[in-house]
Every structure is written in C-alpha cells, then in structure tokens.
Amino acid sequence: KAGVTQTPRYLIKTRGQQVTLSCSPISGHRSVSWYQQTPGQGLQFLFEYFSETQRNKGNFPGRFSGRQFSNSRSEMNVSTLELGDSALYLCASSRDSAGEQYFGPGTRLTVT
Amino acid sequence: QKEVEQDPGPLSVPEGAIVSLNCTYSNSAFQYFMWYRQYSRKGPELLMYTYSSGNKEDGRFTAQVDKSSKYISLFIRDSQPSDSATYLCRLYSGGGADGLTFGKGTHLIIQP
C-alpha cells in the first residue's frame, strides 16, 4: 500500500511570492491534515480537510489556505511569503478522524 | 502551563541500553496516545498507538500510559544506533484535528 506522498520535496521562493504544495493521502483515507514544523516551534497544526470540507483550523494567518479534491488529494497555498514561513510542511492522512495519522515525507520550503 | 511537556534532550545512551522517553500533559480530556519517530529531514513515522491507561508492547518498544498521573512513556529495549532519531509524543482527545497536541520531541542518540 503506497504511503502519503508530497510534492515538491524542496522549494526555494523569495519573499512576497506565493507557493502551492500538494499532498496525496493513503488510498481510502479521507482526512488530510497539514502541519508546519520548525526547530523552535515544533509541529504546529495548520488545518484539516475531510471529504472536501475544512473541518478544523489552527492559529495561522489567512495567508495560509488549503483545499481538498474529490479524490482526497489536498493542496496547501501560502501567499505573500515571509522569511518566517521557511519550514518543513508536513501532510498527514487518516481514515476518518485525526487520530491515527500517517505522515508524508514533507516539503522543505526556504524563503529568501 | 503548556499542554504537553517533553524534554528536548539530546539524550545520549550506549548501544544496548534501555531507553526511557517521557511526556507529561495537563489536559485530562486526552484519550489517545501516540509515539512517532522522526529521522532527520523525514516525516514522522507512527510507532505506537494506545488508548487510555496501560501498557502496549511491540517488539523492542513498550508504550505506557498513566492517566491518573498524566504521564506517558516509551521504552526502547536493546537500543540500536538506528534508533537515533527524534521521538515525538502525540495526544488526542477525539473529535477532530483541533483536539490533538504534539510534544516538541526528544532527540535520542545511541552511541555504537
């Protein structure tokens, strides 16, 4: 069974640009959550999508948004990038709740 | 008071030693307790998933939950250099991704 995949794996952007990250969950998983991981703050929850609807949202500014498609694939968008957005962005999927989640390898975003 | 406390380490032990990793928490609503292992520049990997109090064993790993003390542990027997990684605890109350919290992780080093 294929695991969670994320593309791209690495990304370098400049301040002010926008970026879109993609996540394909494990087959049969309908919940997709996104996290930001930095050395100082650890893993921070961004949002969760379930059956194309945003079910939960963390404490991040509106520059961070996402969506989920009918095949459960999800995208995350960050607009007007700031230096502080440099981080590892992780996607996790689960069957029907945010309990037993499986993570992808992450997208490492560097903002210069 | 933070919801979850986890010593960041680094924790350095010789190969073959028994390792004890711990998290303490304050919210009694947490019912599901997980441990993840994260290698450098990779996504977290689910190691153990337990519900409520008690012990769960899987190979060299044992997860222990004491809800009365709000204390969870992960024990690693016969530790190997390949166990060197960051270990994160994850606590979940149920009902969606906003009911979960990650510890910041303990960096474990197994010396050959």
mmCIF file of C-alpha atoms in Angstrom:
data_model
loop_
_atom_site.group_PDB
_atom_site.id
_atom_site.type_symbol
_atom_site.label_atom_id
_atom_site.label_comp_id
_atom_site.label_asym_id
_atom_site.label_seq_id
_atom_site.Cartn_x
_atom_site.Cartn_y
_atom_site.Cartn_z
ATOM 1 C CA LYS A 1 0.000 0.000 0.000
ATOM 2 C CA ALA A 2 1.508 3.337 -1.050
ATOM 3 C CA GLY A 3 2.130 5.877 1.674
ATOM 4 C CA VAL A 4 1.415 9.584 1.780
ATOM 5 C CA THR A 5 3.197 11.467 -0.981
ATOM 6 C CA GLN A 6 4.043 15.147 -1.114
ATOM 7 C CA THR A 7 5.304 17.267 -3.952
ATOM 8 C CA PRO A 8 7.570 19.021 -4.404
ATOM 9 C CA ARG A 9 10.074 17.819 -1.813
ATOM 10 C CA TYR A 10 12.125 21.008 -1.853
ATOM 11 C CA LEU A 11 11.242 24.546 -2.799
ATOM 12 C CA ILE A 12 13.038 27.887 -2.734
ATOM 13 C CA LYS A 13 10.969 31.046 -3.052
ATOM 14 C CA THR A 14 11.529 34.739 -2.457
ATOM 15 C CA ARG A 15 9.605 36.996 -0.119
ATOM 16 C CA GLY A 16 6.272 38.157 -1.484
ATOM 17 C CA GLN A 17 5.780 35.182 -3.781
ATOM 18 C CA GLN A 18 3.151 32.533 -3.317
ATOM 19 C CA VAL A 19 3.519 28.760 -3.238
ATOM 20 C CA THR A 20 1.294 25.714 -3.634
ATOM 21 C CA LEU A 21 2.139 22.361 -2.058
ATOM 22 C CA SER A 22 0.440 19.093 -2.917
ATOM 23 C CA CYS A 23 -0.398 16.002 -0.883
ATOM 24 C CA SER A 24 -1.778 12.613 -1.942
ATOM 25 C CA PRO A 25 -3.122 10.607 1.006
ATOM 26 C CA ILE A 26 -3.081 6.864 1.503
ATOM 27 C CA SER A 27 -5.764 5.192 -0.590
ATOM 28 C CA GLY A 28 -9.038 5.079 1.357
ATOM 29 C CA HIS A 29 -8.074 7.882 3.744
ATOM 30 C CA ARG A 30 -10.479 10.813 3.675
ATOM 31 C CA SER A 31 -8.902 13.077 6.306
ATOM 32 C CA VAL A 32 -5.872 15.170 5.383
ATOM 33 C CA SER A 33 -4.127 17.465 7.847
ATOM 34 C CA TRP A 34 -1.331 19.925 7.274
ATOM 35 C CA TYR A 35 1.400 20.882 9.746
ATOM 36 C CA GLN A 36 4.285 23.319 9.845
ATOM 37 C CA GLN A 37 7.450 22.125 11.567
ATOM 38 C CA THR A 38 10.251 24.443 12.635
ATOM 39 C CA PRO A 39 13.125 23.858 15.094
ATOM 40 C CA GLY A 40 11.807 26.456 17.517
ATOM 41 C CA GLN A 41 8.069 25.748 17.467
ATOM 42 C CA GLY A 42 7.936 22.043 16.720
ATOM 43 C CA LEU A 43 4.924 20.644 14.881
ATOM 44 C CA GLN A 44 2.097 23.131 14.561
ATOM 45 C CA PHE A 45 -1.327 22.254 13.171
ATOM 46 C CA LEU A 46 -2.449 24.288 10.154
ATOM 47 C CA PHE A 47 -5.773 22.740 9.087
ATOM 48 C CA GLU A 48 -7.637 19.520 8.453
ATOM 49 C CA TYR A 49 -9.804 18.594 5.487
ATOM 50 C CA PHE A 50 -12.337 15.808 5.396
ATOM 51 C CA SER A 51 -14.448 14.998 2.331
ATOM 52 C CA GLU A 52 -13.519 18.302 0.663
ATOM 53 C CA THR A 53 -14.529 20.412 3.702
ATOM 54 C CA GLN A 54 -12.225 22.182 6.100
ATOM 55 C CA ARG A 55 -13.076 20.607 9.430
ATOM 56 C CA ASN A 56 -10.547 22.263 11.712
ATOM 57 C CA LYS A 57 -8.137 25.176 11.521
ATOM 58 C CA GLY A 58 -5.106 26.084 13.566
ATOM 59 C CA ASN A 59 -3.907 29.505 14.594
ATOM 60 C CA PHE A 60 -2.265 30.681 11.391
ATOM 61 C CA PRO A 61 -2.900 33.865 9.362
ATOM 62 C CA GLY A 62 -5.204 33.899 6.367
ATOM 63 C CA ARG A 63 -2.196 33.763 4.030
ATOM 64 C CA PHE A 64 -2.280 30.024 4.660
ATOM 65 C CA SER A 65 -5.119 28.262 2.901
ATOM 66 C CA GLY A 66 -5.932 24.849 1.572
ATOM 67 C CA ARG A 67 -8.398 22.719 -0.261
ATOM 68 C CA GLN A 68 -9.240 19.087 -0.843
ATOM 69 C CA PHE A 69 -10.422 17.475 -4.023
ATOM 70 C CA SER A 70 -12.983 14.723 -4.530
ATOM 71 C CA ASN A 71 -10.201 12.109 -4.752
ATOM 72 C CA SER A 72 -8.982 13.259 -1.272
ATOM 73 C CA ARG A 73 -5.832 14.847 -2.670
ATOM 74 C CA SER A 74 -5.107 18.138 -0.969
ATOM 75 C CA GLU A 75 -3.249 21.322 -1.743
ATOM 76 C CA MET A 76 -1.947 23.999 0.560
ATOM 77 C CA ASN A 77 -1.269 27.549 -0.546
ATOM 78 C CA VAL A 78 0.775 30.249 1.128
ATOM 79 C CA SER A 79 0.503 33.748 -0.315
ATOM 80 C CA THR A 80 2.808 36.723 0.218
ATOM 81 C CA LEU A 81 5.616 34.588 1.596
ATOM 82 C CA GLU A 82 7.626 35.832 4.578
ATOM 83 C CA LEU A 83 11.074 34.728 5.758
ATOM 84 C CA GLY A 84 9.439 33.129 8.808
ATOM 85 C CA ASP A 85 7.468 30.768 6.568
ATOM 86 C CA SER A 86 10.651 28.770 5.945
ATOM 87 C CA ALA A 87 9.847 25.372 7.397
ATOM 88 C CA LEU A 88 9.113 21.723 6.735
ATOM 89 C CA TYR A 89 5.455 21.397 5.717
ATOM 90 C CA LEU A 90 4.008 18.005 6.523
ATOM 91 C CA CYS A 91 0.832 16.397 5.332
ATOM 92 C CA ALA A 92 -0.803 13.546 7.255
ATOM 93 C CA SER A 93 -3.734 11.341 6.343
ATOM 94 C CA SER A 94 -6.090 9.171 8.355
ATOM 95 C CA ARG A 95 -9.105 7.040 7.579
ATOM 96 C CA ASP A 96 -11.883 9.011 9.194
ATOM 97 C CA SER A 97 -10.515 11.123 12.023
ATOM 98 C CA ALA A 98 -7.348 12.886 13.051
ATOM 99 C CA GLY A 99 -6.459 10.050 15.428
ATOM 100 C CA GLU A 100 -4.167 7.527 13.778
ATOM 101 C CA GLN A 101 -2.377 9.713 11.252
ATOM 102 C CA TYR A 102 0.318 8.756 8.787
ATOM 103 C CA PHE A 103 2.731 11.413 7.600
ATOM 104 C CA GLY A 104 4.286 12.136 4.257
ATOM 105 C CA PRO A 105 7.976 12.995 3.829
ATOM 106 C CA GLY A 106 7.282 16.730 3.830
ATOM 107 C CA THR A 107 8.078 19.686 1.621
ATOM 108 C CA ARG A 108 11.004 21.775 2.758
ATOM 109 C CA LEU A 109 10.266 25.409 1.900
ATOM 110 C CA THR A 110 13.005 28.011 2.043
ATOM 111 C CA VAL A 111 12.045 31.661 1.673
ATOM 112 C CA THR A 112 14.874 34.057 0.808
ATOM 113 C CA GLN B 1 1.293 25.877 31.515
ATOM 114 C CA LYS B 2 1.955 24.085 28.229
ATOM 115 C CA GLU B 3 -0.429 21.284 27.309
ATOM 116 C CA VAL B 4 2.358 18.786 26.699
ATOM 117 C CA GLU B 5 5.861 18.833 28.118
ATOM 118 C CA GLN B 6 8.648 16.781 26.555
ATOM 119 C CA ASP B 7 12.348 17.092 27.341
ATOM 120 C CA PRO B 8 14.098 18.061 24.084
ATOM 121 C CA GLY B 9 17.372 16.341 25.019
ATOM 122 C CA PRO B 10 19.648 15.390 23.468
ATOM 123 C CA LEU B 11 19.554 12.081 25.316
ATOM 124 C CA SER B 12 22.708 10.075 24.633
ATOM 125 C CA VAL B 13 22.971 6.401 25.686
ATOM 126 C CA PRO B 14 25.261 3.491 24.753
ATOM 127 C CA GLU B 15 24.106 0.786 22.369
ATOM 128 C CA GLY B 16 22.166 -1.975 24.108
ATOM 129 C CA ALA B 17 20.843 0.254 26.900
ATOM 130 C CA ILE B 18 17.181 0.584 27.814
ATOM 131 C CA VAL B 19 15.859 3.999 26.813
ATOM 132 C CA SER B 20 13.004 5.785 28.565
ATOM 133 C CA LEU B 21 11.272 8.694 26.822
ATOM 134 C CA ASN B 22 8.503 10.629 28.546
ATOM 135 C CA CYS B 23 5.764 13.216 28.135
ATOM 136 C CA THR B 24 3.632 14.888 30.753
ATOM 137 C CA TYR B 25 0.365 16.622 29.998
ATOM 138 C CA SER B 26 -2.230 18.756 31.724
ATOM 139 C CA ASN B 27 -5.498 18.170 29.832
ATOM 140 C CA SER B 28 -7.404 15.188 31.217
ATOM 141 C CA ALA B 29 -9.516 15.033 28.026
ATOM 142 C CA PHE B 30 -6.735 13.272 26.128
ATOM 143 C CA GLN B 31 -7.682 9.644 25.468
ATOM 144 C CA TYR B 32 -5.420 8.535 22.631
ATOM 145 C CA PHE B 33 -1.665 8.499 22.959
ATOM 146 C CA MET B 34 0.824 8.029 20.177
ATOM 147 C CA TRP B 35 4.558 7.968 19.690
ATOM 148 C CA TYR B 36 6.208 8.965 16.446
ATOM 149 C CA ARG B 37 9.825 8.578 15.357
ATOM 150 C CA GLN B 38 11.305 11.175 13.055
ATOM 151 C CA TYR B 39 14.650 10.811 11.335
ATOM 152 C CA SER B 40 16.459 13.917 10.189
ATOM 153 C CA ARG B 41 14.790 15.557 7.170
ATOM 154 C CA LYS B 42 11.995 12.945 7.069
ATOM 155 C CA GLY B 43 8.340 12.925 8.061
ATOM 156 C CA PRO B 44 7.293 11.423 11.432
ATOM 157 C CA GLU B 45 6.598 7.675 11.453
ATOM 158 C CA LEU B 46 3.888 6.241 13.703
ATOM 159 C CA LEU B 47 5.438 3.795 16.193
ATOM 160 C CA MET B 48 2.830 3.137 18.865
ATOM 161 C CA TYR B 49 -0.868 3.930 19.283
ATOM 162 C CA THR B 50 -2.593 3.363 22.612
ATOM 163 C CA TYR B 51 -5.984 4.166 24.076
ATOM 164 C CA SER B 52 -6.480 5.022 27.741
ATOM 165 C CA SER B 53 -4.191 3.721 30.502
ATOM 166 C CA GLY B 54 -2.000 0.651 30.428
ATOM 167 C CA ASN B 55 0.903 -0.867 28.542
ATOM 168 C CA LYS B 56 1.340 -1.869 24.926
ATOM 169 C CA GLU B 57 4.298 -3.793 23.584
ATOM 170 C CA ASP B 58 5.575 -4.116 20.020
ATOM 171 C CA GLY B 59 8.927 -5.795 19.581
ATOM 172 C CA ARG B 60 11.576 -3.761 21.388
ATOM 173 C CA PHE B 61 9.130 -0.910 22.051
ATOM 174 C CA THR B 62 6.754 -0.572 25.019
ATOM 175 C CA ALA B 63 4.328 2.315 25.430
ATOM 176 C CA GLN B 64 2.986 3.060 28.894
ATOM 177 C CA VAL B 65 0.141 5.414 29.803
ATOM 178 C CA ASP B 66 -0.711 6.574 33.318
ATOM 179 C CA LYS B 67 -3.762 8.806 33.001
ATOM 180 C CA SER B 68 -4.012 9.376 36.746
ATOM 181 C CA SER B 69 -0.542 10.970 36.728
ATOM 182 C CA LYS B 70 -0.965 12.432 33.205
ATOM 183 C CA TYR B 71 2.294 10.775 32.206
ATOM 184 C CA ILE B 72 3.186 8.670 29.188
ATOM 185 C CA SER B 73 6.386 6.780 28.422
ATOM 186 C CA LEU B 74 8.063 4.967 25.567
ATOM 187 C CA PHE B 75 10.663 2.336 26.441
ATOM 188 C CA ILE B 76 13.148 1.006 23.907
ATOM 189 C CA ARG B 77 14.948 -2.229 24.843
ATOM 190 C CA ASP B 78 18.292 -3.296 23.371
ATOM 191 C CA SER B 79 18.728 0.106 21.749
ATOM 192 C CA GLN B 80 20.479 0.255 18.384
ATOM 193 C CA PRO B 81 22.296 3.098 16.572
ATOM 194 C CA SER B 82 19.428 3.009 14.045
ATOM 195 C CA ASP B 83 17.104 4.134 16.868
ATOM 196 C CA SER B 84 18.872 7.509 16.854
ATOM 197 C CA ALA B 85 16.120 9.955 15.927
ATOM 198 C CA THR B 86 13.702 12.459 17.413
ATOM 199 C CA TYR B 87 10.745 10.916 19.234
ATOM 200 C CA LEU B 88 7.517 12.878 19.460
ATOM 201 C CA CYS B 89 4.549 12.135 21.640
ATOM 202 C CA ARG B 90 1.108 12.952 20.328
ATOM 203 C CA LEU B 91 -2.032 13.228 22.406
ATOM 204 C CA TYR B 92 -5.571 13.306 21.072
ATOM 205 C CA SER B 93 -8.915 13.903 22.753
ATOM 206 C CA GLY B 94 -11.036 12.845 19.789
ATOM 207 C CA GLY B 95 -13.418 14.778 17.551
ATOM 208 C CA GLY B 96 -11.058 16.312 15.039
ATOM 209 C CA ALA B 97 -7.579 17.656 14.478
ATOM 210 C CA ASP B 98 -8.006 20.588 16.870
ATOM 211 C CA GLY B 99 -8.179 18.082 19.723
ATOM 212 C CA LEU B 100 -4.613 16.901 19.276
ATOM 213 C CA THR B 101 -1.291 18.158 20.518
ATOM 214 C CA PHE B 102 2.282 17.167 19.775
ATOM 215 C CA GLY B 103 5.204 17.322 22.139
ATOM 216 C CA LYS B 104 8.233 19.104 20.725
ATOM 217 C CA GLY B 105 10.213 15.883 20.598
ATOM 218 C CA THR B 106 13.213 14.324 22.336
ATOM 219 C CA HIS B 107 16.399 13.953 20.316
ATOM 220 C CA LEU B 108 17.837 10.485 21.059
ATOM 221 C CA ILE B 109 21.409 9.450 20.233
ATOM 222 C CA ILE B 110 22.503 5.809 20.556
ATOM 223 C CA GLN B 111 26.282 5.563 20.720
ATOM 224 C CA PRO B 112 27.800 2.476 18.996
#
